[in-house]
Amino acid sequence: MRYIVGYTDTPAGRDALALGVRLARAAKARLDVVLVLSNEERPTLVPADPGYERFLRETADGWLQEALASVPKDLKAKSHLVYAESFAEGLLEASKILEGSLIVIGAARGGLLGRFSLGSVASTLLHSAVVPVALAPDGTRDIATDATGGPSLTRITCAVGTRAGADELLDAGILAARTAGIPLRLVSLVAIDQPEGAQHPDALARAAAHAQEVLEYAGEHLPSDLTVTTEIATGGRVEDAVVSLDWDPGEIVLVGSSRLAQPKHLFLGSTAAKMLRELPVPMVVVPRHSVLSIGDAS
């Protein structure tokens, strides 16, 4: 497995690299650290200065070498300098060429500490990628490291609803938790999935019934030594429900693509987009009919 990290010499780039390290360690995957520069053949009214272009490349190479130097020695990592019309386009092309299993990026500037702010790069990837995309909120780089000097993955939370694709996402969460050997938390979003005008007590009852169904399903598919818990997230808004939950700094959240997504493509749904506004931990968006590989499946 190869994980593509969209890197820049910025806090967001270092957040992405830190999350990439955490996920790659859990998966025993290799990291491909990708830095994208503007296409040298772009139209311009002013001829490009060869000296300036060389300076940009040398500077970018230096940033990549510094990034690789920060990767723990027990992980395999390689750097790549890509030219493209946009950062998102470069990452998509690199993922295709390198056969990446996951793309990791950091939050855009402008969000609150520990929260997300989606920029144009994230928006493009979340509506066009064919592999899972992991989003690192601001501050991911500052999470405490484990004994080997790298960030550790401590828990997977799977946000499960009742719409099409919920079973596929649950299967992805089960596989990821089982192969990584870490606890799995199933969060029922049924109550906040209800259409406007639904009675709150009815929505809560449906959420409780659904959570029990999810727990029973998980019990039939998980090893007996894997810890599974379920919680019901309720609130007047999606954001309120997210805030009501306890979050472990070392966990990640799995969400599925919108039902509008084409098979094996991403399309960030409205619920997931609202979750991002208050979510303090990384989110991984999984395409429909796709398999998420987090953990050593050997």
CSV table of C-alpha atoms in Angstrom, one decimal:
chain,number,residue,atom,x,y,z
A,1,MET,CA,0.0,0.0,0.0
A,2,ARG,CA,1.1,3.5,-0.8
A,3,TYR,CA,-0.2,6.6,0.9
A,4,ILE,CA,0.1,9.9,-0.9
A,5,VAL,CA,0.8,13.0,1.3
A,6,GLY,CA,0.1,16.4,-0.2
A,7,TYR,CA,3.0,18.3,1.3
A,8,THR,CA,3.8,22.0,1.5
A,9,ASP,CA,6.2,23.8,3.8
A,10,THR,CA,3.4,25.1,6.0
A,11,PRO,CA,1.7,24.0,9.2
A,12,ALA,CA,-1.0,22.4,7.0
A,13,GLY,CA,1.6,20.4,5.2
A,14,ARG,CA,3.2,19.3,8.4
A,15,ASP,CA,-0.2,18.3,9.7
A,16,ALA,CA,-0.8,16.2,6.6
A,17,LEU,CA,2.6,14.5,7.0
A,18,ALA,CA,2.0,13.7,10.7
A,19,LEU,CA,-1.3,12.1,9.9
A,20,GLY,CA,0.3,10.2,7.0
A,21,VAL,CA,2.9,8.8,9.3
A,22,ARG,CA,0.2,7.8,11.8
A,23,LEU,CA,-1.9,6.0,9.2
A,24,ALA,CA,1.1,4.4,7.4
A,25,ARG,CA,2.4,3.0,10.6
A,26,ALA,CA,-0.9,1.3,11.3
A,27,ALA,CA,-1.1,0.0,7.8
A,28,LYS,CA,2.6,-0.9,7.3
A,29,ALA,CA,2.3,1.2,4.2
A,30,ARG,CA,4.9,3.4,2.5
A,31,LEU,CA,4.6,7.1,2.2
A,32,ASP,CA,4.9,9.1,-1.0
A,33,VAL,CA,5.4,12.7,0.0
A,34,VAL,CA,4.2,14.9,-3.0
A,35,LEU,CA,4.9,18.6,-3.5
A,36,VAL,CA,3.2,20.2,-6.4
A,37,LEU,CA,4.6,23.2,-8.3
A,38,SER,CA,2.8,25.2,-11.0
A,39,ASN,CA,3.1,23.7,-14.5
A,40,GLU,CA,6.2,25.1,-16.2
A,41,GLU,CA,4.3,25.2,-19.5
A,42,ARG,CA,1.5,27.4,-18.2
A,43,PRO,CA,0.5,30.3,-20.4
A,44,THR,CA,2.1,33.6,-19.3
A,45,LEU,CA,2.6,37.0,-20.7
A,46,VAL,CA,6.1,37.2,-19.2
A,47,PRO,CA,8.7,34.6,-20.1
A,48,ALA,CA,9.7,32.5,-17.2
A,49,ASP,CA,13.2,33.2,-15.8
A,50,PRO,CA,15.2,30.0,-15.9
A,51,GLY,CA,17.1,31.1,-12.8
A,52,TYR,CA,13.9,31.6,-10.9
A,53,GLU,CA,12.5,28.3,-12.0
A,54,ARG,CA,15.7,26.6,-10.9
A,55,PHE,CA,15.5,28.4,-7.5
A,56,LEU,CA,11.9,27.2,-7.1
A,57,ARG,CA,12.9,23.6,-7.8
A,58,GLU,CA,15.9,23.7,-5.5
A,59,THR,CA,13.8,25.2,-2.7
A,60,ALA,CA,11.0,22.6,-3.2
A,61,ASP,CA,13.6,19.8,-3.2
A,62,GLY,CA,15.0,21.2,0.1
A,63,TRP,CA,11.5,21.2,1.6
A,64,LEU,CA,11.0,17.6,0.6
A,65,GLN,CA,14.3,16.5,2.0
A,66,GLU,CA,13.4,18.1,5.3
A,67,ALA,CA,10.0,16.4,5.2
A,68,LEU,CA,11.6,13.0,4.6
A,69,ALA,CA,14.1,13.6,7.5
A,70,SER,CA,11.1,14.0,9.9
A,71,VAL,CA,9.6,10.6,9.0
A,72,PRO,CA,10.4,7.9,11.5
A,73,LYS,CA,13.1,5.5,10.4
A,74,ASP,CA,10.9,2.5,10.6
A,75,LEU,CA,8.7,3.8,7.7
A,76,LYS,CA,9.5,3.6,4.0
A,77,ALA,CA,9.1,7.0,2.4
A,78,LYS,CA,10.0,8.7,-0.9
A,79,SER,CA,9.5,12.3,-2.1
A,80,HIS,CA,8.1,13.4,-5.4
A,81,LEU,CA,8.1,16.8,-7.1
A,82,VAL,CA,5.1,17.2,-9.5
A,83,TYR,CA,4.2,19.9,-12.0
A,84,ALA,CA,0.5,20.5,-12.5
A,85,GLU,CA,-2.0,23.2,-13.1
A,86,SER,CA,-3.2,22.9,-9.6
A,87,PHE,CA,-2.3,21.3,-6.3
A,88,ALA,CA,-5.3,19.0,-6.4
A,89,GLU,CA,-4.7,18.0,-10.0
A,90,GLY,CA,-1.1,17.1,-9.1
A,91,LEU,CA,-2.1,14.9,-6.2
A,92,LEU,CA,-4.8,13.1,-8.3
A,93,GLU,CA,-2.2,12.4,-11.0
A,94,ALA,CA,0.4,11.3,-8.5
A,95,SER,CA,-2.1,9.0,-6.9
A,96,LYS,CA,-3.0,7.5,-10.2
A,97,ILE,CA,0.6,7.0,-11.3
A,98,LEU,CA,1.9,5.7,-8.0
A,99,GLU,CA,-1.3,3.6,-7.5
A,100,GLY,CA,-2.0,5.2,-4.1
A,101,SER,CA,-4.5,3.8,-1.7
A,102,LEU,CA,-5.1,7.0,0.2
A,103,ILE,CA,-4.5,10.7,-0.2
A,104,VAL,CA,-3.7,12.8,2.9
A,105,ILE,CA,-4.0,16.6,3.1
A,106,GLY,CA,-4.1,19.2,5.8
A,107,ALA,CA,-6.7,21.8,6.5
A,108,ALA,CA,-6.7,25.1,4.8
A,109,ARG,CA,-5.7,28.2,6.7
A,110,GLY,CA,-8.4,30.1,8.4
A,111,GLY,CA,-10.0,27.4,10.6
A,112,LEU,CA,-9.9,27.4,14.4
A,113,LEU,CA,-7.2,25.5,16.1
A,114,GLY,CA,-8.0,21.8,16.0
A,115,ARG,CA,-10.8,22.4,13.5
A,116,PHE,CA,-11.2,22.2,9.7
A,117,SER,CA,-11.4,24.8,7.1
A,118,LEU,CA,-11.9,23.4,3.6
A,119,GLY,CA,-10.0,25.2,0.8
A,120,SER,CA,-10.1,24.6,-2.9
A,121,VAL,CA,-7.7,21.7,-2.8
A,122,ALA,CA,-9.8,19.7,-0.3
A,123,SER,CA,-13.1,20.6,-2.0
A,124,THR,CA,-11.8,19.3,-5.3
A,125,LEU,CA,-10.4,16.1,-3.9
A,126,LEU,CA,-13.6,15.5,-1.9
A,127,HIS,CA,-15.7,15.7,-5.0
A,128,SER,CA,-13.5,13.8,-7.5
A,129,ALA,CA,-11.0,11.4,-5.9
A,130,VAL,CA,-11.3,7.7,-6.6
A,131,VAL,CA,-9.5,6.7,-3.4
A,132,PRO,CA,-10.2,7.6,0.3
A,133,VAL,CA,-9.1,11.1,1.3
A,134,ALA,CA,-7.8,11.8,4.8
A,135,LEU,CA,-8.1,15.3,6.2
A,136,ALA,CA,-5.8,16.5,9.0
A,137,PRO,CA,-7.1,19.3,11.2
A,138,ASP,CA,-4.9,22.1,12.3
A,139,GLY,CA,-2.7,21.0,15.2
A,140,THR,CA,-2.4,17.3,14.1
A,141,ARG,CA,1.4,17.8,14.0
A,142,ASP,CA,1.4,18.5,17.8
A,143,ILE,CA,-0.2,15.2,18.9
A,144,ALA,CA,1.9,13.3,21.4
A,145,THR,CA,4.1,10.6,19.8
A,146,ASP,CA,4.5,7.0,20.7
A,147,ALA,CA,7.6,5.1,22.0
A,148,THR,CA,9.0,5.0,18.4
A,149,GLY,CA,8.8,8.7,18.0
A,150,GLY,CA,5.8,8.7,15.7
A,151,PRO,CA,2.1,9.5,16.2
A,152,SER,CA,0.0,6.4,17.0
A,153,LEU,CA,-3.5,5.5,15.9
A,154,THR,CA,-5.6,4.7,19.0
A,155,ARG,CA,-9.3,4.3,17.9
A,156,ILE,CA,-11.5,4.3,14.8
A,157,THR,CA,-14.9,6.0,14.9
A,158,CYS,CA,-17.3,5.0,12.2
A,159,ALA,CA,-20.2,7.4,11.6
A,160,VAL,CA,-23.0,5.1,10.5
A,161,GLY,CA,-26.4,6.3,9.2
A,162,THR,CA,-29.3,4.6,7.6
A,163,ARG,CA,-28.9,5.8,4.0
A,164,ALA,CA,-27.5,3.9,1.1
A,165,GLY,CA,-23.9,2.9,1.6
A,166,ALA,CA,-24.0,2.6,5.4
A,167,ASP,CA,-23.3,-1.1,5.4
A,168,GLU,CA,-20.3,-0.6,3.1
A,169,LEU,CA,-18.9,2.1,5.5
A,170,LEU,CA,-19.5,-0.2,8.5
A,171,ASP,CA,-17.6,-3.0,6.7
A,172,ALA,CA,-14.7,-0.6,6.0
A,173,GLY,CA,-14.6,0.4,9.7
A,174,ILE,CA,-14.7,-3.2,10.8
A,175,LEU,CA,-11.8,-4.1,8.4
A,176,ALA,CA,-9.7,-1.1,9.4
A,177,ALA,CA,-10.1,-1.7,13.2
A,178,ARG,CA,-9.6,-5.4,12.9
A,179,THR,CA,-6.4,-5.2,10.9
A,180,ALA,CA,-5.0,-2.3,12.9
A,181,GLY,CA,-5.9,-4.0,16.2
A,182,ILE,CA,-7.5,-1.0,17.8
A,183,PRO,CA,-10.9,-0.3,19.2
A,184,LEU,CA,-13.8,0.6,17.0
A,185,ARG,CA,-16.5,3.0,18.0
A,186,LEU,CA,-19.8,3.1,16.1
A,187,VAL,CA,-21.6,6.4,16.2
A,188,SER,CA,-25.2,6.4,15.1
A,189,LEU,CA,-26.2,9.5,13.2
A,190,VAL,CA,-29.8,8.4,12.7
A,191,ALA,CA,-31.3,11.2,14.9
A,192,ILE,CA,-29.6,13.9,12.9
A,193,ASP,CA,-30.3,12.3,9.6
A,194,GLN,CA,-34.1,12.8,10.1
A,195,PRO,CA,-35.9,15.1,7.7
A,196,GLU,CA,-37.0,18.5,8.9
A,197,GLY,CA,-40.2,18.3,11.0
A,198,ALA,CA,-39.5,14.8,12.4
A,199,GLN,CA,-40.5,14.5,16.1
A,200,HIS,CA,-37.3,14.4,18.2
A,201,PRO,CA,-38.5,11.5,20.5
A,202,ASP,CA,-39.3,9.4,17.4
A,203,ALA,CA,-35.9,10.2,15.9
A,204,LEU,CA,-34.1,9.3,19.2
A,205,ALA,CA,-36.0,6.0,19.4
A,206,ARG,CA,-35.0,5.1,15.9
A,207,ALA,CA,-31.4,6.1,16.7
A,208,ALA,CA,-31.4,3.7,19.7
A,209,ALA,CA,-32.9,0.9,17.7
A,210,HIS,CA,-30.4,1.4,14.9
A,211,ALA,CA,-27.4,1.5,17.3
A,212,GLN,CA,-28.5,-1.8,18.7
A,213,GLU,CA,-28.8,-3.3,15.2
A,214,VAL,CA,-25.3,-2.0,14.4
A,215,LEU,CA,-23.9,-3.5,17.5
A,216,GLU,CA,-25.4,-6.9,16.8
A,217,TYR,CA,-24.1,-6.8,13.2
A,218,ALA,CA,-20.6,-5.9,14.4
A,219,GLY,CA,-20.7,-8.7,17.0
A,220,GLU,CA,-21.2,-11.2,14.2
A,221,HIS,CA,-18.3,-9.9,12.1
A,222,LEU,CA,-15.6,-8.9,14.5
A,223,PRO,CA,-13.0,-11.0,16.4
A,224,SER,CA,-14.0,-11.5,20.0
A,225,ASP,CA,-10.8,-9.8,21.2
A,226,LEU,CA,-11.7,-6.5,19.4
A,227,THR,CA,-13.4,-3.8,21.5
A,228,VAL,CA,-16.5,-2.3,20.0
A,229,THR,CA,-18.7,0.4,21.5
A,230,THR,CA,-21.7,2.3,20.2
A,231,GLU,CA,-22.9,5.8,20.9
A,232,ILE,CA,-25.9,7.8,19.7
A,233,ALA,CA,-25.1,11.4,18.7
A,234,THR,CA,-28.0,13.7,19.0
A,235,GLY,CA,-28.5,17.4,18.8
A,236,GLY,CA,-30.5,20.2,17.2
A,237,ARG,CA,-27.8,20.4,14.5
A,238,VAL,CA,-25.2,18.0,13.2
A,239,GLU,CA,-22.5,20.3,14.7
A,240,ASP,CA,-24.2,20.0,18.1
A,241,ALA,CA,-24.2,16.2,17.9
A,242,VAL,CA,-20.4,16.2,17.1
A,243,VAL,CA,-19.6,18.4,20.0
A,244,SER,CA,-21.6,16.2,22.4
A,245,LEU,CA,-19.2,13.3,21.8
A,246,ASP,CA,-15.9,12.6,23.5
A,247,TRP,CA,-12.9,12.5,21.1
A,248,ASP,CA,-9.6,10.8,21.6
A,249,PRO,CA,-6.7,12.8,20.1
A,250,GLY,CA,-5.3,9.7,18.5
A,251,GLU,CA,-8.5,8.6,16.7
A,252,ILE,CA,-9.8,9.0,13.2
A,253,VAL,CA,-13.4,9.2,11.9
A,254,LEU,CA,-14.6,7.3,8.9
A,255,VAL,CA,-17.5,8.8,6.8
A,256,GLY,CA,-19.0,7.6,3.6
A,257,SER,CA,-19.5,9.5,0.4
A,258,SER,CA,-22.8,11.1,-0.4
A,259,ARG,CA,-25.4,8.9,-2.1
A,260,LEU,CA,-24.9,11.3,-5.1
A,261,ALA,CA,-21.4,9.9,-5.6
A,262,GLN,CA,-20.6,7.7,-8.6
A,263,PRO,CA,-19.4,4.2,-7.6
A,264,LYS,CA,-15.8,4.3,-6.4
A,265,HIS,CA,-15.8,8.1,-6.5
A,266,LEU,CA,-16.0,10.6,-3.7
A,267,PHE,CA,-18.7,13.2,-3.1
A,268,LEU,CA,-18.7,14.9,0.3
A,269,GLY,CA,-22.3,14.9,1.6
A,270,SER,CA,-24.0,17.6,3.6
A,271,THR,CA,-23.8,15.7,6.9
A,272,ALA,CA,-20.1,15.1,6.6
A,273,ALA,CA,-19.5,18.7,5.6
A,274,LYS,CA,-21.3,19.9,8.7
A,275,MET,CA,-19.4,17.4,10.9
A,276,LEU,CA,-16.1,18.9,9.7
A,277,ARG,CA,-17.0,22.3,11.2
A,278,GLU,CA,-16.7,20.9,14.7
A,279,LEU,CA,-14.7,17.7,14.3
A,280,PRO,CA,-11.3,18.0,16.3
A,281,VAL,CA,-9.8,14.8,14.9
A,282,PRO,CA,-8.9,13.6,11.3
A,283,MET,CA,-11.6,12.5,9.0
A,284,VAL,CA,-11.3,9.9,6.3
A,285,VAL,CA,-13.9,10.0,3.5
A,286,VAL,CA,-14.4,6.7,1.8
A,287,PRO,CA,-15.7,6.4,-1.8
A,288,ARG,CA,-18.7,4.2,-2.4
A,289,HIS,CA,-17.9,0.5,-3.3
A,290,SER,CA,-14.3,1.1,-2.2
A,291,VAL,CA,-12.1,-0.8,0.4
A,292,LEU,CA,-10.2,1.2,3.0
A,293,SER,CA,-6.9,-0.3,3.8
A,294,ILE,CA,-5.7,0.8,7.3
A,295,GLY,CA,-3.9,-1.9,9.1
A,296,ASP,CA,-1.7,-4.9,8.3
A,297,ALA,CA,-3.9,-7.2,6.4
A,298,SER,CA,-1.2,-9.8,5.9
